JSON list of C-alpha atoms in Angstrom, two decimals:
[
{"chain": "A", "resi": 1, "resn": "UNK", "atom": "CA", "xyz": [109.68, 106.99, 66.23]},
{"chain": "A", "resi": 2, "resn": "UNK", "atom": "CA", "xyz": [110.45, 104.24, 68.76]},
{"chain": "A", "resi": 3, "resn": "UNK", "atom": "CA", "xyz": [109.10, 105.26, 72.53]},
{"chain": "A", "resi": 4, "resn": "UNK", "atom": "CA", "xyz": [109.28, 103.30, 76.13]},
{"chain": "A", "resi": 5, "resn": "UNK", "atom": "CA", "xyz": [106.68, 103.29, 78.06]},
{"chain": "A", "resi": 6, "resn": "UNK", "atom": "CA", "xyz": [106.65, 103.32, 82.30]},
{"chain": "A", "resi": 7, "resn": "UNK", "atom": "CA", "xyz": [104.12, 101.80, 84.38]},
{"chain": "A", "resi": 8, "resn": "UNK", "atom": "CA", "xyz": [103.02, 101.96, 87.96]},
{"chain": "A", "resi": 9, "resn": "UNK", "atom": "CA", "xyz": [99.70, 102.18, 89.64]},
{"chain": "A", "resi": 10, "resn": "UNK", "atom": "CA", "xyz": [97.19, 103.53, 92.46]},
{"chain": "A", "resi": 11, "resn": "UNK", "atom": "CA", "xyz": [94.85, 102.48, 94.84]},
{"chain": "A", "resi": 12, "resn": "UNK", "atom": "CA", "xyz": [92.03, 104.86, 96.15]},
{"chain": "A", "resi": 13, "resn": "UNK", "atom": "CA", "xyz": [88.84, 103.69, 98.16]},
{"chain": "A", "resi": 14, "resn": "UNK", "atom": "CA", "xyz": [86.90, 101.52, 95.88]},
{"chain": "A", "resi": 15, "resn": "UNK", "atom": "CA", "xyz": [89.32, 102.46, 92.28]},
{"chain": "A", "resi": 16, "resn": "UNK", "atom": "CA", "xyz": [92.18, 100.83, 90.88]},
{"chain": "A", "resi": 17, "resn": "UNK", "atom": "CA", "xyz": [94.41, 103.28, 88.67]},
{"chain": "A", "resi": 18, "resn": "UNK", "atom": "CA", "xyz": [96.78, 102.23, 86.50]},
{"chain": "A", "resi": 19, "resn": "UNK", "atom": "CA", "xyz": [98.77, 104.79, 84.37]},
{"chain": "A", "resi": 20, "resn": "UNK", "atom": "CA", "xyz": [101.46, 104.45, 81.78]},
{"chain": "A", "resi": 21, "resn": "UNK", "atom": "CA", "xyz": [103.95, 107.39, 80.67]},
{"chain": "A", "resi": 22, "resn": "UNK", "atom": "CA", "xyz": [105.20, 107.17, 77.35]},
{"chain": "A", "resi": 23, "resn": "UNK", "atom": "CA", "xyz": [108.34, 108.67, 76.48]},
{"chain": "A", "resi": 24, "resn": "UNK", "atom": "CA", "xyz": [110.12, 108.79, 72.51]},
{"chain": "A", "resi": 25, "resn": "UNK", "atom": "CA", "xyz": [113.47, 107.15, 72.76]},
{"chain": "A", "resi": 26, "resn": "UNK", "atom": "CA", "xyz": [115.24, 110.15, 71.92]},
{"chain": "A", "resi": 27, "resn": "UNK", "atom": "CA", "xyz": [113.87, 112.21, 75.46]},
{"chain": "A", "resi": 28, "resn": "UNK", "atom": "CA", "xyz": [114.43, 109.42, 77.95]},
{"chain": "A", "resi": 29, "resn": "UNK", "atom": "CA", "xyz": [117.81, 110.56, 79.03]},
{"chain": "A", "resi": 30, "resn": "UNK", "atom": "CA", "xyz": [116.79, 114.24, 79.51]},
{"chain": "A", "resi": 31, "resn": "UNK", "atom": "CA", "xyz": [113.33, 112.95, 81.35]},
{"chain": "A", "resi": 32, "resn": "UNK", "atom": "CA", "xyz": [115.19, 111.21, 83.50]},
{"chain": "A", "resi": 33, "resn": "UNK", "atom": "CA", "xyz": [117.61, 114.55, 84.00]},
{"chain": "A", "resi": 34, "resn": "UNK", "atom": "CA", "xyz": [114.40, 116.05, 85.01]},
{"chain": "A", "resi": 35, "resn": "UNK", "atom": "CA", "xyz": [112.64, 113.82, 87.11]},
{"chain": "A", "resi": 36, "resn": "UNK", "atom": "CA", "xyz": [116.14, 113.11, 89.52]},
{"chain": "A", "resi": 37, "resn": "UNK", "atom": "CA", "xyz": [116.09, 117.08, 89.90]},
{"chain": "A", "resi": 38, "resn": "UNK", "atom": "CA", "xyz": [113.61, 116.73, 92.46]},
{"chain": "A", "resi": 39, "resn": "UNK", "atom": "CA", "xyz": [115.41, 114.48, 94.28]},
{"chain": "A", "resi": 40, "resn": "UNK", "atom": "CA", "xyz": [115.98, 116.53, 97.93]},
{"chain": "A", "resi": 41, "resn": "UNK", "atom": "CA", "xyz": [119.53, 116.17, 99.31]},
{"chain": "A", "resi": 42, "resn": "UNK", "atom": "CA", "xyz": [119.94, 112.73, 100.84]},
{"chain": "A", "resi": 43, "resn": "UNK", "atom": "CA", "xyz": [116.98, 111.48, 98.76]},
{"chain": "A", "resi": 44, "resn": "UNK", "atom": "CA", "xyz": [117.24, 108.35, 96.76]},
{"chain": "A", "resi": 45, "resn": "UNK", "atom": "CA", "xyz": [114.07, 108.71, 94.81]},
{"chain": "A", "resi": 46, "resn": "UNK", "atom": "CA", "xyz": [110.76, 110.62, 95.47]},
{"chain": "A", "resi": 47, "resn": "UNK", "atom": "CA", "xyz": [107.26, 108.98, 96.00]},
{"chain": "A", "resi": 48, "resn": "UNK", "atom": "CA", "xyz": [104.78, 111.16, 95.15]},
{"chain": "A", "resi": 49, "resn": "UNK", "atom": "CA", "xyz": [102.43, 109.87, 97.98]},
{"chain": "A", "resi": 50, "resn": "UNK", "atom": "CA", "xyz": [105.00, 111.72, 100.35]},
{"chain": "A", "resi": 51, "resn": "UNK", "atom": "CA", "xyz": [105.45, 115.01, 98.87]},
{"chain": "A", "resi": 52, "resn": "UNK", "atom": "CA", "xyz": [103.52, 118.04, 99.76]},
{"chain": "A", "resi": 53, "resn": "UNK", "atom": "CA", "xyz": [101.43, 119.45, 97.43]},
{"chain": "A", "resi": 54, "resn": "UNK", "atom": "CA", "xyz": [104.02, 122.51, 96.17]},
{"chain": "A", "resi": 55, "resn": "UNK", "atom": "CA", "xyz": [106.62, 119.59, 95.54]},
{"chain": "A", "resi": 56, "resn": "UNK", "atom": "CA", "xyz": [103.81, 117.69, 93.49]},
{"chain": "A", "resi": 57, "resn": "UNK", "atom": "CA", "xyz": [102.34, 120.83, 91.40]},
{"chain": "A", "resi": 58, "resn": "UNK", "atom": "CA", "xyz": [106.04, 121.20, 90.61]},
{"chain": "A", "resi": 59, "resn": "UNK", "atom": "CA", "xyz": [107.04, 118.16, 89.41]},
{"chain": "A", "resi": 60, "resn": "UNK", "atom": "CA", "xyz": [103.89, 117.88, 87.53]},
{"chain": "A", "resi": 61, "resn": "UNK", "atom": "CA", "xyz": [103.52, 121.38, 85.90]},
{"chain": "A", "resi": 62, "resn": "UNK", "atom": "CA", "xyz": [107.71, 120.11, 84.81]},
{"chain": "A", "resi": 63, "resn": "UNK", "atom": "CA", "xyz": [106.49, 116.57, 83.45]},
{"chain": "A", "resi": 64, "resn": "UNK", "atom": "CA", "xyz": [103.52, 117.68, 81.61]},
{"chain": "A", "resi": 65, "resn": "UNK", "atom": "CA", "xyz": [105.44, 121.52, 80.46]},
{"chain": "A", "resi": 66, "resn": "UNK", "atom": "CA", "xyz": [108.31, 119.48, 79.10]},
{"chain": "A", "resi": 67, "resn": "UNK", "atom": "CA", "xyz": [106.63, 117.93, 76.10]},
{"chain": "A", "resi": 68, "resn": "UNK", "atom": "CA", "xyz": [108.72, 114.80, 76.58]},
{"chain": "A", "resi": 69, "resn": "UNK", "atom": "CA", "xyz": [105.20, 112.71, 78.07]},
{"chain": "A", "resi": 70, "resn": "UNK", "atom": "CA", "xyz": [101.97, 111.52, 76.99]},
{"chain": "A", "resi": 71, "resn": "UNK", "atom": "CA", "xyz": [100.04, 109.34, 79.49]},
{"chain": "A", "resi": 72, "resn": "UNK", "atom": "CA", "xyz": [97.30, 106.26, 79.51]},
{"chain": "A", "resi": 73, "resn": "UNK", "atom": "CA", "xyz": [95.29, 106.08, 82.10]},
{"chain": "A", "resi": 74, "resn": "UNK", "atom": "CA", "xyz": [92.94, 102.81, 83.26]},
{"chain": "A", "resi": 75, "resn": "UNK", "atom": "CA", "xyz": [90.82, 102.69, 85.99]},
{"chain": "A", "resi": 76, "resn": "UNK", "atom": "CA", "xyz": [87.55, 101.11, 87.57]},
{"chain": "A", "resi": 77, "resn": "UNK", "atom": "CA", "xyz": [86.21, 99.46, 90.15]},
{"chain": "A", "resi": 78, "resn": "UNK", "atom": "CA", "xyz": [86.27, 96.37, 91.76]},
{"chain": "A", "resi": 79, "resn": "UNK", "atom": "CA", "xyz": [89.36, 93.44, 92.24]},
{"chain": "A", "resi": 80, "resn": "UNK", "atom": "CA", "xyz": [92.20, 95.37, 91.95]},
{"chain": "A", "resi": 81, "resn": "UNK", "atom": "CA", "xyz": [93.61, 92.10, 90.60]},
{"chain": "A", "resi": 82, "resn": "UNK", "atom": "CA", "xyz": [90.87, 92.14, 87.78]},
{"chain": "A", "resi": 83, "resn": "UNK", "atom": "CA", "xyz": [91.02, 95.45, 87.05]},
{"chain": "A", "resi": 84, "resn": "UNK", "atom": "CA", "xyz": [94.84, 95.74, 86.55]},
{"chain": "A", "resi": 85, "resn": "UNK", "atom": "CA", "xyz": [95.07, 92.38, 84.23]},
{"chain": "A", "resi": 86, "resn": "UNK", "atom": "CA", "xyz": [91.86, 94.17, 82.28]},
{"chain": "A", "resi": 87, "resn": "UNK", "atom": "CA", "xyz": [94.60, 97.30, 82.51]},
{"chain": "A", "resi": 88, "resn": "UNK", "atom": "CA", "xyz": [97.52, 95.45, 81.15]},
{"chain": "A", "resi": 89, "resn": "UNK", "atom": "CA", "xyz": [95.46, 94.15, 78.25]},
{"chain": "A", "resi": 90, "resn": "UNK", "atom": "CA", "xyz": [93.97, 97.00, 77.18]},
{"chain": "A", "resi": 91, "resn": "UNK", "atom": "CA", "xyz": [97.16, 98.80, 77.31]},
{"chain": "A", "resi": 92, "resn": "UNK", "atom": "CA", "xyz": [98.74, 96.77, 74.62]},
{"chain": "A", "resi": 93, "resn": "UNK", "atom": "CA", "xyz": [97.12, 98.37, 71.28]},
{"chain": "A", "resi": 94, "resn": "UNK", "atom": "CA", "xyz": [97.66, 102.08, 72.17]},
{"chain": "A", "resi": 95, "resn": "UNK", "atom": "CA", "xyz": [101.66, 100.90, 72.94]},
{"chain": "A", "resi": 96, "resn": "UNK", "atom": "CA", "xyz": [101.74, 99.21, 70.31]},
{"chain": "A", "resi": 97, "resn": "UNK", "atom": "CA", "xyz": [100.34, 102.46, 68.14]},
{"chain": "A", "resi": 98, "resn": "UNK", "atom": "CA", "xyz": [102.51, 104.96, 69.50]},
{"chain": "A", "resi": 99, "resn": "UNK", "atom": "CA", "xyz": [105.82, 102.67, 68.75]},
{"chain": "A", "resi": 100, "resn": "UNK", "atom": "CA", "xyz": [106.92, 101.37, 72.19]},
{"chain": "A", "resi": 101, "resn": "UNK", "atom": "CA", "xyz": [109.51, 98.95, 72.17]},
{"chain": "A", "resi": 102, "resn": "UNK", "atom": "CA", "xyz": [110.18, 98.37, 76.08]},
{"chain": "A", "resi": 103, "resn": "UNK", "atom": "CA", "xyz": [107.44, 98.35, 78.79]},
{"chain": "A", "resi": 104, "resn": "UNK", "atom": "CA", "xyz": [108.89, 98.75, 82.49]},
{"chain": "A", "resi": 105, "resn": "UNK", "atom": "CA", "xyz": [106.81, 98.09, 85.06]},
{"chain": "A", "resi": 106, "resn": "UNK", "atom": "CA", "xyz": [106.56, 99.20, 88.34]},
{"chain": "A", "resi": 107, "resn": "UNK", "atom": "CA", "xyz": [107.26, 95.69, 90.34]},
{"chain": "A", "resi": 108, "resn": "UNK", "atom": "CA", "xyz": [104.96, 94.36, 92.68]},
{"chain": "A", "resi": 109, "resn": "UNK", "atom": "CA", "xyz": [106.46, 91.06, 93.44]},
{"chain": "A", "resi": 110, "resn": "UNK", "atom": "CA", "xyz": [103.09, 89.03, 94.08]},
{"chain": "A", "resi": 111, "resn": "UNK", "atom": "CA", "xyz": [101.60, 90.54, 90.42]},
{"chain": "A", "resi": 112, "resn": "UNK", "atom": "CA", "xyz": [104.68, 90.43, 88.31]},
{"chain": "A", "resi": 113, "resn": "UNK", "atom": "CA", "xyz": [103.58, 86.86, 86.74]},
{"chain": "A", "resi": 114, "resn": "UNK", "atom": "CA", "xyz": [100.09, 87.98, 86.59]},
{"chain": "A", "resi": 115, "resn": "UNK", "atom": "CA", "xyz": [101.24, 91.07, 84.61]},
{"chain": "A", "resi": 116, "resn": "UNK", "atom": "CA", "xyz": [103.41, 88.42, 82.21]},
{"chain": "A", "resi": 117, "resn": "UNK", "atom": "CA", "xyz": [101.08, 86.02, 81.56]},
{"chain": "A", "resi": 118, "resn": "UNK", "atom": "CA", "xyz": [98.19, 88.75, 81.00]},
{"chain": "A", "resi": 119, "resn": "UNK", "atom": "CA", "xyz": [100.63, 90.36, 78.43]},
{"chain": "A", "resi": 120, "resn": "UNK", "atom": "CA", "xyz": [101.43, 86.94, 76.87]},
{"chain": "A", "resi": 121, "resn": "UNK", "atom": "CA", "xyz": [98.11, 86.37, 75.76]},
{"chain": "A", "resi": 122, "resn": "UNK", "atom": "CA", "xyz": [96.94, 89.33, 74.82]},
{"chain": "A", "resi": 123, "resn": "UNK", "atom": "CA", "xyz": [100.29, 89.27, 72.28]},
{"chain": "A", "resi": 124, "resn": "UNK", "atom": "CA", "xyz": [99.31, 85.67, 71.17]},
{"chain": "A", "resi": 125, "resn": "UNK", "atom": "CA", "xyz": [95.25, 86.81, 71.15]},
{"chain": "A", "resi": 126, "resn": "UNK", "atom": "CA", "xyz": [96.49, 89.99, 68.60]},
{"chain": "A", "resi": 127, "resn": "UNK", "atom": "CA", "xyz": [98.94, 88.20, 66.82]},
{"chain": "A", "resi": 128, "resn": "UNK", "atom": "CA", "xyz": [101.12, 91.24, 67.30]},
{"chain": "A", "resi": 129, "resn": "UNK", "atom": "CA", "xyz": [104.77, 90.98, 68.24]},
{"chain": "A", "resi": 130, "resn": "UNK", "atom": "CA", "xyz": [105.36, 91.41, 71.91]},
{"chain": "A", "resi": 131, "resn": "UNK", "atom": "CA", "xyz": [107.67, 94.46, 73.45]},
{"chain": "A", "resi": 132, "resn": "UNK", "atom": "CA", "xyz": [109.94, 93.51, 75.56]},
{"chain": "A", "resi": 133, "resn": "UNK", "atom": "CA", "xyz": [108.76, 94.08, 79.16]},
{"chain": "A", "resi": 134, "resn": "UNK", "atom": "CA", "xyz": [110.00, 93.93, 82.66]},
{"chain": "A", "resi": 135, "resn": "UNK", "atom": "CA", "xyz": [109.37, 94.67, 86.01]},
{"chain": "A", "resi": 136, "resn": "UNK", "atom": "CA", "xyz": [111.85, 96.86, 88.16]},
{"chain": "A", "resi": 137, "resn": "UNK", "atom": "CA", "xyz": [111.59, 98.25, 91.73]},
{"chain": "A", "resi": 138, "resn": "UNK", "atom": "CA", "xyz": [110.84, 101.95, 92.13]},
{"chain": "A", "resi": 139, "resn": "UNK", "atom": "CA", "xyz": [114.51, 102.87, 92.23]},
{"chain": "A", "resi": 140, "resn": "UNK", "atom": "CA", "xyz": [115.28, 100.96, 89.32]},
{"chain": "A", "resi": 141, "resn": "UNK", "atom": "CA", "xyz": [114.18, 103.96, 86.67]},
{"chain": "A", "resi": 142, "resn": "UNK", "atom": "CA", "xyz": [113.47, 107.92, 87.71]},
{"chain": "A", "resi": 143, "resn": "UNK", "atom": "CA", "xyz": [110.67, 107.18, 84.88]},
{"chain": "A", "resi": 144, "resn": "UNK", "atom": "CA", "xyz": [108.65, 105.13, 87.14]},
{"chain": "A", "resi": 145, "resn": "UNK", "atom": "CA", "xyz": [108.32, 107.94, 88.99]},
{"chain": "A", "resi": 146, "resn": "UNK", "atom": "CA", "xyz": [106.48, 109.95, 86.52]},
{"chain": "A", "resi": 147, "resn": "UNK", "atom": "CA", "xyz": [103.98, 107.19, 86.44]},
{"chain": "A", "resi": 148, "resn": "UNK", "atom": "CA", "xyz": [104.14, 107.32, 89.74]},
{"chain": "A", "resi": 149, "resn": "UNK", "atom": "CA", "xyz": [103.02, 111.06, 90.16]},
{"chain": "A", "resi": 150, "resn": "UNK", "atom": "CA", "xyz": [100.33, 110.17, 86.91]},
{"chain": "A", "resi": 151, "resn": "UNK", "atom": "CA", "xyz": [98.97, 107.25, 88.89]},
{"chain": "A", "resi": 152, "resn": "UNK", "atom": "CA", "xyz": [98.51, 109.17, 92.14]},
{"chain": "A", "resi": 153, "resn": "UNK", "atom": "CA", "xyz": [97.23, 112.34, 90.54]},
{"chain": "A", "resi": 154, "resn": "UNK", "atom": "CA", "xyz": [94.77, 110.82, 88.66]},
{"chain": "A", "resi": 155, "resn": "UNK", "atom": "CA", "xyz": [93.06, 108.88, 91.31]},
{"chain": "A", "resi": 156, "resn": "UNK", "atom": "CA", "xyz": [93.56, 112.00, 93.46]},
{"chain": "A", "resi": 157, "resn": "UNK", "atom": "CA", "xyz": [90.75, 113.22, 90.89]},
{"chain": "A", "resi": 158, "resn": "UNK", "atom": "CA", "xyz": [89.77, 116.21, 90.82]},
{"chain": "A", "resi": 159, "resn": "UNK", "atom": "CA", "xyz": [92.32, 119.37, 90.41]},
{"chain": "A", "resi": 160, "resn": "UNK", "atom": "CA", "xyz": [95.10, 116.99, 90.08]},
{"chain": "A", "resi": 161, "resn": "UNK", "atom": "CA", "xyz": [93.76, 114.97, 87.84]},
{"chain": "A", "resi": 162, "resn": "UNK", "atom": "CA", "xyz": [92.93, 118.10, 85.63]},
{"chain": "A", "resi": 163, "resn": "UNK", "atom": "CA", "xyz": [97.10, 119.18, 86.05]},
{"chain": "A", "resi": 164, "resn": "UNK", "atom": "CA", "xyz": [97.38, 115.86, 83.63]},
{"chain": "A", "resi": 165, "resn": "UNK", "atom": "CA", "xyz": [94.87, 116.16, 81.35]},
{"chain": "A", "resi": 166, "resn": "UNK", "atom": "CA", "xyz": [96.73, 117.66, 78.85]},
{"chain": "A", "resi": 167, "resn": "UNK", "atom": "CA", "xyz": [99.07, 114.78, 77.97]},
{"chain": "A", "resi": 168, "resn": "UNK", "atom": "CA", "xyz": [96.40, 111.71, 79.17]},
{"chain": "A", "resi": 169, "resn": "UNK", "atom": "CA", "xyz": [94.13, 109.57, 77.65]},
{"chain": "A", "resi": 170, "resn": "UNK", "atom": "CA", "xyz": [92.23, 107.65, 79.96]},
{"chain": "A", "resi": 171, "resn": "UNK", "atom": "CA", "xyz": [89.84, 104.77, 79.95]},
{"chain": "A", "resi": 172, "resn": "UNK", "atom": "CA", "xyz": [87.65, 103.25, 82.14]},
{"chain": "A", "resi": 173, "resn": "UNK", "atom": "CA", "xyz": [88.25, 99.27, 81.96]},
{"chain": "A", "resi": 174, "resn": "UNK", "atom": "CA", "xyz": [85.26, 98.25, 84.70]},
{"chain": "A", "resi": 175, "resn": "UNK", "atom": "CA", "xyz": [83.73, 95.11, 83.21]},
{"chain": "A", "resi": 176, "resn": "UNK", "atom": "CA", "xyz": [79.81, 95.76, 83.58]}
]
């Protein structure tokens, strides 16, 4: 089974969050059905920072129902900087693993080279092939969304973070 996997991230107080939804080739195109059904009239895209809570127990009791997800999750504290390259590499194995083939990433213009050169090495360190990767602006893929809502959610904590649960496997990548 070949899968692509969708990055974005969150920032809340003191923790960096940085989930990854990983979806089989074969349930992209529905996914994406899915996700743009929540689109409100005259919405482009939704951001799940601006939805109220119904819309967001919604669209996550859909993602995580419809069997099409499973989610990484890496967080700590400190730089965000150093705690989403630490993200990035630790991401690579568990892709890897679960057959992903293309990584899209949630751009954020000032980290995009960051985010290459962190996966560079960490493909050269392994001596792994690399996936192909790039970086995309929010509207660019209704599946950045859904790492969207898994980013927020699970540094929301608490009762959101348990709405995920199901599908995620998180890790915390602080550097003691």
């Amino acid at each position: 089974m070949t899968a692509q996997a969708f990055v974005d991230e969150s920032a809340r107080g003191s923790s960096y969050h940085v989930c990854v939804a990983v979806v089989a080739d074969g349930d992209v195109d529905a996914l994406r059905r899915l996700v743009r059904s929540f689109c409100l009239p005259g919405q482009r895209r939704w951001h799940f920072v601006t939805e109220r809570d119904s819309r967001r127990r919604q669209i996550l009791d859909a993602v995580v129902g419809s069997g099409q997800v499973s989610a990484l999750a890496f967080y700590g504290k400190g730089r965000d900087t150093d705690i989403r390259a630490e993200s990035f590499r630790r991401m690579v194995v568990p892709l890897l693993d679960r057959g992903v083939q293309r990584l899209i990433v949630e751009s954020r213009q000032g980290r995009d080279q960051r985010d290459r050169q962190v996966l560079v090495e960490e493909f050269h360190r392994l001596d792994r092939p690399a996936l192909r990767y790039i970086h995309l602006p929010p509207s660019g893929d209704p599946l950045l969304w859904i790492a969207d809502a898994l980013a927020w959610s699970h540094s929301a904590g608490g009762a959101w973070r348990e709405r995920i649960a199901a599908i995620t496997t998180a890790e915390n990548v602080t550097r003691p």
